[in-house]
Short mmCIF file of C-alpha atoms in Angstrom, two decimals:
data_model
loop_
_atom_site.label_atom_id
_atom_site.label_comp_id
_atom_site.label_asym_id
_atom_site.label_seq_id
_atom_site.Cartn_x
_atom_site.Cartn_y
_atom_site.Cartn_z
CA UNK A 11 158.83 54.55 175.90
CA UNK A 12 162.09 54.34 177.89
CA UNK A 13 162.42 56.03 181.30
CA UNK A 14 165.69 57.30 182.83
CA UNK A 15 165.37 57.22 186.59
CA UNK A 16 165.95 60.26 188.80
CA UNK A 17 169.44 60.35 190.25
CA UNK A 18 171.17 59.03 187.11
CA UNK A 19 174.63 60.42 186.37
CA UNK A 20 174.96 62.53 183.21
CA UNK A 21 178.21 63.29 181.39
CA UNK A 22 178.95 67.02 181.76
CA UNK A 23 180.20 67.66 178.23
CA UNK A 24 179.10 66.58 174.76
CA UNK A 25 181.24 65.69 171.79
CA UNK A 26 181.41 68.46 169.18
CA UNK A 27 179.68 66.31 166.54
CA UNK A 28 176.64 65.60 168.73
CA UNK A 29 174.46 68.55 167.70
CA UNK A 30 174.87 67.89 163.95
CA UNK A 31 174.81 64.09 164.18
CA UNK A 32 171.75 63.78 166.41
CA UNK A 33 169.89 67.09 166.86
CA UNK A 34 166.78 65.63 168.65
CA UNK A 35 168.79 64.13 171.50
CA UNK A 36 171.11 67.14 171.64
CA UNK A 37 168.31 69.71 171.94
CA UNK A 38 166.33 67.55 174.37
CA UNK A 39 169.41 67.36 176.59
CA UNK A 40 169.89 71.14 176.42
CA UNK A 41 166.24 71.74 177.29
CA UNK A 42 166.51 69.42 180.28
CA UNK A 43 169.58 71.28 181.49
CA UNK A 44 167.92 74.71 180.96
CA UNK A 45 164.80 73.66 182.87
CA UNK A 46 166.75 72.19 185.78
CA UNK A 47 165.78 68.55 185.21
CA UNK A 48 169.49 67.88 184.73
CA UNK A 49 171.86 69.79 187.05
CA UNK A 50 175.27 69.60 188.62
CA UNK A 51 175.73 66.48 190.74
CA UNK A 52 176.81 66.51 194.37
CA UNK A 53 177.41 62.74 194.32
CA UNK A 54 179.55 62.38 191.20
CA UNK A 55 182.33 64.88 190.92
CA UNK A 56 182.53 66.38 187.43
CA UNK A 57 179.16 64.97 186.39
CA UNK A 58 175.62 66.19 186.09
CA UNK A 59 172.60 64.33 187.50
CA UNK A 60 168.90 63.88 186.68
CA UNK A 61 166.62 65.21 189.45
CA UNK A 62 163.46 63.50 188.19
CA UNK A 63 162.44 60.66 185.88
CA UNK A 64 162.85 61.41 182.12
CA UNK A 65 160.71 59.73 179.47
CA UNK A 66 162.61 59.09 176.24
CA UNK A 67 161.48 57.81 172.84
CA UNK A 68 163.97 54.97 172.72
CA UNK A 69 166.87 53.34 174.65
CA UNK A 70 169.35 55.07 172.31
CA UNK A 71 167.82 58.53 172.85
CA UNK A 72 168.08 57.96 176.63
CA UNK A 73 171.72 56.88 176.39
CA UNK A 74 172.62 59.79 174.13
CA UNK A 75 171.15 62.33 176.56
CA UNK A 76 173.20 60.90 179.40
CA UNK A 77 176.45 60.34 177.45
CA UNK A 78 176.41 63.41 175.19
CA UNK A 79 177.17 61.52 171.96
CA UNK A 80 175.58 59.21 169.42
CA UNK A 81 175.42 55.66 170.81
CA UNK A 82 173.37 52.51 170.39
CA UNK A 83 171.33 52.17 173.57
CA UNK A 84 170.34 48.53 172.93
CA UNK A 85 173.94 47.54 173.66
CA UNK A 86 175.10 50.02 176.30
CA UNK A 87 172.12 49.66 178.70
CA UNK A 88 172.73 46.62 180.90
CA UNK A 89 170.94 44.90 183.74
CA UNK A 90 172.59 44.14 187.13
CA UNK A 91 173.75 40.74 185.81
CA UNK A 92 175.59 42.39 182.93
CA UNK A 93 173.17 41.44 180.16
CA UNK A 94 172.51 43.96 177.43
CA UNK A 95 169.02 45.37 176.92
CA UNK A 96 168.70 43.57 173.57
CA UNK A 97 168.97 40.24 175.45
CA UNK A 98 165.75 41.04 177.31
CA UNK A 99 163.60 41.50 174.18
CA UNK A 100 164.12 38.08 172.64
CA UNK A 101 167.28 38.89 170.77
CA UNK A 102 170.90 38.12 171.64
CA UNK A 103 173.63 40.70 172.08
CA UNK A 104 176.01 37.99 170.84
CA UNK A 105 174.62 38.75 167.38
CA UNK A 106 176.27 42.05 166.33
CA UNK A 107 174.18 44.99 165.17
CA UNK A 108 173.89 44.99 161.41
CA UNK A 109 173.30 47.79 158.93
CA UNK A 110 170.62 47.20 156.28
CA UNK A 111 169.58 48.77 153.01
CA UNK A 112 165.84 49.01 152.51
CA UNK A 113 164.40 50.31 149.22
CA UNK A 114 161.37 52.51 149.37
CA UNK A 115 161.79 55.26 146.79
CA UNK A 116 159.72 53.43 144.11
CA UNK A 117 157.08 51.19 145.66
CA UNK A 118 154.47 50.72 142.95
CA UNK A 119 155.41 54.12 141.59
CA UNK A 120 155.47 56.01 144.93
CA UNK A 121 158.39 57.36 146.94
CA UNK A 122 157.51 56.05 150.37
CA UNK A 123 160.78 57.32 151.82
CA UNK A 124 159.70 60.94 151.66
CA UNK A 125 155.95 60.25 151.77
CA UNK A 126 155.93 57.95 154.84
CA UNK A 127 159.23 56.63 156.16
CA UNK A 128 161.03 59.89 157.10
CA UNK A 129 157.97 61.84 158.41
CA UNK A 130 156.39 58.88 160.31
CA UNK A 131 159.59 57.18 161.50
CA UNK A 132 159.10 53.88 159.69
CA UNK A 133 160.71 51.36 157.35
CA UNK A 134 158.31 49.09 155.51
CA UNK A 135 157.89 46.23 153.08
CA UNK A 136 154.88 45.91 150.83
CA UNK A 137 154.17 42.22 151.49
CA UNK A 138 150.97 42.95 149.58
CA UNK A 139 149.79 39.37 149.24
CA UNK A 140 151.33 37.82 152.32
CA UNK A 141 148.67 36.44 154.67
CA UNK A 142 148.08 38.12 157.99
CA UNK A 143 149.43 36.96 161.37
CA UNK A 144 152.83 35.88 160.10
CA UNK A 145 154.92 35.77 163.25
CA UNK A 146 158.21 37.56 163.78
CA UNK A 147 161.20 35.21 163.82
CA UNK A 148 159.59 32.84 161.30
CA UNK A 149 161.96 30.33 159.80
CA UNK A 150 162.97 30.52 156.12
CA UNK A 151 161.50 27.10 155.26
CA UNK A 152 158.08 27.95 156.65
CA UNK A 153 158.21 31.37 155.01
CA UNK A 154 159.06 29.77 151.69
CA UNK A 155 155.91 27.65 151.87
CA UNK A 156 153.75 30.71 152.65
CA UNK A 157 155.22 32.70 149.78
CA UNK A 158 154.77 29.85 147.33
CA UNK A 159 151.08 29.57 148.29
CA UNK A 160 150.33 33.30 148.53
CA UNK A 161 152.24 34.43 145.42
CA UNK A 162 151.78 31.41 143.20
CA UNK A 163 149.86 33.26 140.47
CA UNK A 164 151.66 36.65 140.67
CA UNK A 165 155.39 35.95 140.96
CA UNK A 166 157.88 33.79 139.11
CA UNK A 167 159.95 31.18 140.95
CA UNK A 168 163.02 33.47 141.10
CA UNK A 169 160.88 36.39 142.31
CA UNK A 170 159.42 34.16 145.06
CA UNK A 171 162.91 33.10 146.16
CA UNK A 172 164.07 36.71 146.46
CA UNK A 173 160.88 37.67 148.27
CA UNK A 174 161.62 34.95 150.81
CA UNK A 175 165.06 36.41 151.43
CA UNK A 176 163.68 39.96 151.81
CA UNK A 177 160.86 38.92 154.16
CA UNK A 178 163.13 36.72 156.28
CA UNK A 179 165.63 39.55 156.67
CA UNK A 180 162.91 41.97 157.67
CA UNK A 181 161.02 39.64 160.02
CA UNK A 182 163.72 37.41 161.53
CA UNK A 183 167.16 38.90 161.07
CA UNK A 184 166.65 42.64 161.54
CA UNK A 185 166.35 43.66 165.19
CA UNK A 186 166.08 46.75 167.39
CA UNK A 187 169.38 48.64 167.47
CA UNK A 188 170.28 47.74 163.88
CA UNK A 189 171.04 50.51 161.40
CA UNK A 190 168.83 50.96 158.38
CA UNK A 191 169.71 52.94 155.25
CA UNK A 192 167.58 54.04 152.33
CA UNK A 193 168.06 56.15 149.20
CA UNK A 194 165.79 58.90 147.92
CA UNK A 195 166.36 62.01 145.82
CA UNK A 196 170.06 61.34 145.42
CA UNK A 197 170.67 61.12 149.18
CA UNK A 198 171.37 58.27 151.56
CA UNK A 199 169.32 58.42 154.78
CA UNK A 200 170.43 56.53 157.91
CA UNK A 201 168.40 55.56 160.97
CA UNK A 202 168.16 53.12 163.82
CA UNK A 203 165.55 50.39 164.17
CA UNK A 204 163.75 51.03 167.48
CA UNK A 205 161.21 48.27 167.67
CA UNK A 206 159.82 44.95 166.50
CA UNK A 207 158.12 44.19 163.16
CA UNK A 208 154.41 44.70 162.89
CA UNK A 209 151.98 43.48 160.26
CA UNK A 210 149.04 45.60 159.19
CA UNK A 211 146.66 46.04 156.26
CA UNK A 212 147.63 49.32 154.64
CA UNK A 213 145.02 50.93 152.40
CA UNK A 214 147.17 50.75 149.25
CA UNK A 215 148.96 47.47 150.21
CA UNK A 216 152.34 49.19 149.80
CA UNK A 217 153.45 48.94 153.46
CA UNK A 218 151.93 45.94 155.21
CA UNK A 219 155.09 45.09 157.15
CA UNK A 220 156.53 47.87 159.33
CA UNK A 221 159.27 48.61 161.82
CA UNK A 222 159.70 51.85 163.76
CA UNK A 223 162.88 53.77 162.93
CA UNK A 224 164.52 56.90 164.37
CA UNK A 225 165.91 58.54 161.22
CA UNK A 226 168.79 61.03 161.27
CA UNK A 227 167.47 64.46 160.20
CA UNK A 228 169.67 64.93 157.12
CA UNK A 229 170.81 62.73 154.30
CA UNK A 230 174.20 62.22 152.72
CA UNK A 231 174.71 63.11 149.01
CA UNK A 232 175.04 59.86 147.11
CA UNK A 233 177.88 61.17 144.92
CA UNK A 234 180.01 61.82 147.99
CA UNK A 235 179.73 58.31 149.47
CA UNK A 236 182.80 56.04 149.48
CA UNK A 237 183.11 53.95 146.34
CA UNK A 238 182.80 50.61 148.16
CA UNK A 239 179.57 51.75 149.82
CA UNK A 240 178.13 52.93 146.48
CA UNK A 241 178.79 49.58 144.92
CA UNK A 242 176.99 47.76 147.76
CA UNK A 243 174.04 50.18 147.55
CA UNK A 244 173.65 49.38 143.85
CA UNK A 245 172.33 45.88 144.60
CA UNK A 246 168.75 45.91 143.40
CA UNK A 247 166.98 43.99 146.17
CA UNK A 248 164.37 45.36 148.63
CA UNK A 249 166.45 44.42 151.67
CA UNK A 250 170.28 44.13 151.59
CA UNK A 251 172.68 43.22 154.39
CA UNK A 252 175.32 45.99 154.50
CA UNK A 253 177.59 44.41 157.11
CA UNK A 254 180.58 44.36 154.78
CA UNK A 255 180.49 48.20 154.57
CA UNK A 256 179.40 48.93 158.11
CA UNK A 257 182.54 50.88 158.92
CA UNK A 258 181.89 53.23 156.03
CA UNK A 259 178.31 53.87 157.28
CA UNK A 260 179.48 54.53 160.83
CA UNK A 261 181.84 57.24 159.61
CA UNK A 262 179.37 59.14 157.45
CA UNK A 263 179.36 62.87 158.09
CA UNK A 264 182.17 62.71 160.67
CA UNK A 265 185.75 63.92 160.43
CA UNK A 266 188.62 61.79 161.73
CA UNK A 267 188.82 63.97 164.83
CA UNK A 268 185.08 63.59 165.54
CA UNK A 269 185.34 59.82 165.25
CA UNK A 270 188.14 59.78 167.80
CA UNK A 271 186.16 62.06 170.15
CA UNK A 272 183.12 59.76 169.98
CA UNK A 273 185.28 56.69 170.67
CA UNK A 274 186.70 58.43 173.75
CA UNK A 275 183.26 59.50 174.92
CA UNK A 276 182.08 55.88 175.08
CA UNK A 277 185.38 54.89 176.72
CA UNK A 278 186.49 52.65 173.88
CA UNK A 279 189.75 50.75 174.46
CA UNK A 280 192.40 53.16 173.11
CA UNK A 281 194.41 50.20 171.84
CA UNK A 282 191.58 49.17 169.49
CA UNK A 283 191.41 50.60 166.01
CA UNK A 284 188.31 52.58 165.04
CA UNK A 285 186.87 50.72 161.98
CA UNK A 286 185.51 53.91 160.37
CA UNK A 287 189.02 55.39 160.41
CA UNK A 288 190.69 52.20 159.22
CA UNK A 289 188.62 51.98 156.02
CA UNK A 290 189.57 55.55 155.11
CA UNK A 291 193.20 54.65 154.73
CA UNK A 292 193.95 54.10 151.07
CA UNK A 293 196.27 51.20 150.46
CA UNK A 294 199.59 52.49 149.20
CA UNK A 295 202.08 49.97 147.84
CA UNK A 296 205.73 50.55 148.70
CA UNK A 297 208.10 52.07 146.19
CA UNK A 298 209.65 49.28 144.07
CA UNK A 299 213.33 48.93 144.88
CA UNK A 300 216.01 46.39 144.10
CA UNK A 301 215.80 45.13 147.66
CA UNK A 302 211.97 44.70 147.45
CA UNK A 303 212.28 42.95 144.10
CA UNK A 304 214.83 40.51 145.54
CA UNK A 305 212.59 39.78 148.52
CA UNK A 306 209.71 39.00 146.19
CA UNK A 307 211.91 36.98 143.81
CA UNK A 308 211.05 39.38 141.04
CA UNK A 309 213.88 40.50 138.75
CA UNK A 310 212.18 43.41 136.95
CA UNK A 311 211.72 46.49 139.16
CA UNK A 312 210.28 48.41 136.23
CA UNK A 313 207.46 45.87 135.97
CA UNK A 314 206.84 46.22 139.73
CA UNK A 315 206.43 49.95 139.11
CA UNK A 316 203.79 49.25 136.46
CA UNK A 317 201.84 47.02 138.85
CA UNK A 318 202.02 49.72 141.51
CA UNK A 319 200.64 52.21 139.04
CA UNK A 320 197.72 49.94 138.17
CA UNK A 321 196.71 49.89 141.86
CA UNK A 322 196.04 53.65 141.63
CA UNK A 323 193.60 53.25 138.78
CA UNK A 324 190.18 53.84 140.25
CA UNK A 325 187.17 51.72 139.23
CA UNK A 326 184.03 53.43 137.96
CA UNK A 327 181.48 54.20 140.66
CA UNK A 328 177.86 53.31 140.75
CA UNK A 329 174.73 55.34 140.84
CA UNK A 330 171.75 54.35 143.00
CA UNK A 331 170.32 52.52 139.98
CA UNK A 332 173.51 50.46 139.51
CA UNK A 333 174.85 52.25 136.40
CA UNK A 334 178.39 53.56 136.13
CA UNK A 335 179.04 57.18 137.04
CA UNK A 336 181.99 59.48 137.69
CA UNK A 337 182.67 61.20 140.99
CA UNK A 338 182.08 64.90 140.53
CA UNK A 339 184.23 67.35 142.46
CA UNK A 340 184.87 65.10 145.46
CA UNK A 341 188.34 64.80 146.91
CA UNK A 342 189.39 61.71 148.81
CA UNK A 343 189.89 62.02 152.56
CA UNK A 344 191.67 58.68 152.91
CA UNK A 345 195.02 58.64 154.65
CA UNK A 346 197.95 56.77 153.10
CA UNK A 347 199.14 53.63 154.73
CA UNK A 348 202.07 51.45 153.67
CA UNK A 349 201.24 47.76 153.58
CA UNK A 350 203.25 44.63 152.62
CA UNK A 351 203.38 43.88 148.92
CA UNK A 352 200.43 41.54 148.22
CA UNK A 353 202.22 39.08 145.95
CA UNK A 354 203.16 35.43 146.79
CA UNK A 355 206.81 35.24 147.75
CA UNK A 356 207.21 31.99 145.79
CA UNK A 357 206.12 33.48 142.47
CA UNK A 358 209.04 34.60 140.25
CA UNK A 359 208.96 37.24 137.61
CA UNK A 360 211.08 36.50 134.47
CA UNK A 361 213.44 39.23 133.35
CA UNK A 362 211.67 39.63 129.97
CA UNK A 363 208.66 41.86 129.24
CA UNK A 364 206.40 38.82 128.76
CA UNK A 365 203.27 38.64 130.89
CA UNK A 366 202.88 35.27 132.65
CA UNK A 367 200.53 32.97 130.76
CA UNK A 368 199.79 35.44 127.91
CA UNK A 369 202.83 35.18 125.65
CA UNK A 370 202.64 38.95 125.07
#
């Protein structure tokens, strides 16, 4: 439980995407305004103000109610000495928030995502044979010893090694404020980790390790996800670090204009690029000209045109199971951007039609 004190300033307006992106916080805010718990402030011109303490389900929910947009409360709430809230719960704000993929749609034949995770606000790992009282923050070497002893007769060496990676990520690397993603029924669901890991003895031994999660109410159709994100989601491990595609995840369900509005709402430095917008720009190589060929020490502009054409050939996309699939009826929303030609300036192209090193 997180309490917003009476007399706290509240942003008067919300960003247009707030209601669709985070309905619980949006409707809670509206209810507080309608009931007079939040009203016009006499102290802060142009702002609203809380007239009594407000109990919230998480730091992020509290920050969203005050700021009128989706925001990670573990980073924006700070103490008088400037330290982020996450610093006060044993984690460091110097470690950036990470997005994770957790698989739960087929745990010993059951879809725990729809059966347990979404309705109960959880993300879990089976850890069916792991001994009890394993502490959070455990080192990988110690965890490797426990897994070897507890799974000696039920898992191969390679399975044990992967289990160590999954357990270490869940117990020691994942932290409150991190984003967690999961796939079920052809949709990607996204949520925020809101608490520490807990170990229990579930009846069916399918969910012995748990973390509380505040899931967004709707999922994103898998076929409409960016190609790079689809490829990362195809990795068949129980827990996967998605940091390399974090910008894609942050932009899910939002237009370019909504991303800009959210950045302005949290007073982001206008000189900084918004990562979720940057990754939408499709790389477009410049038109091959005589001048460009001379700069690259390449004598065949026709060959440069062929290379430029190859850049436009799209790779096959991946389904949640990792198999190839085609994008169905989805148009790209990327914006073109001209970038320098990515070839070494010292490499020369002979005037013939021979490919370097092939003889053809």
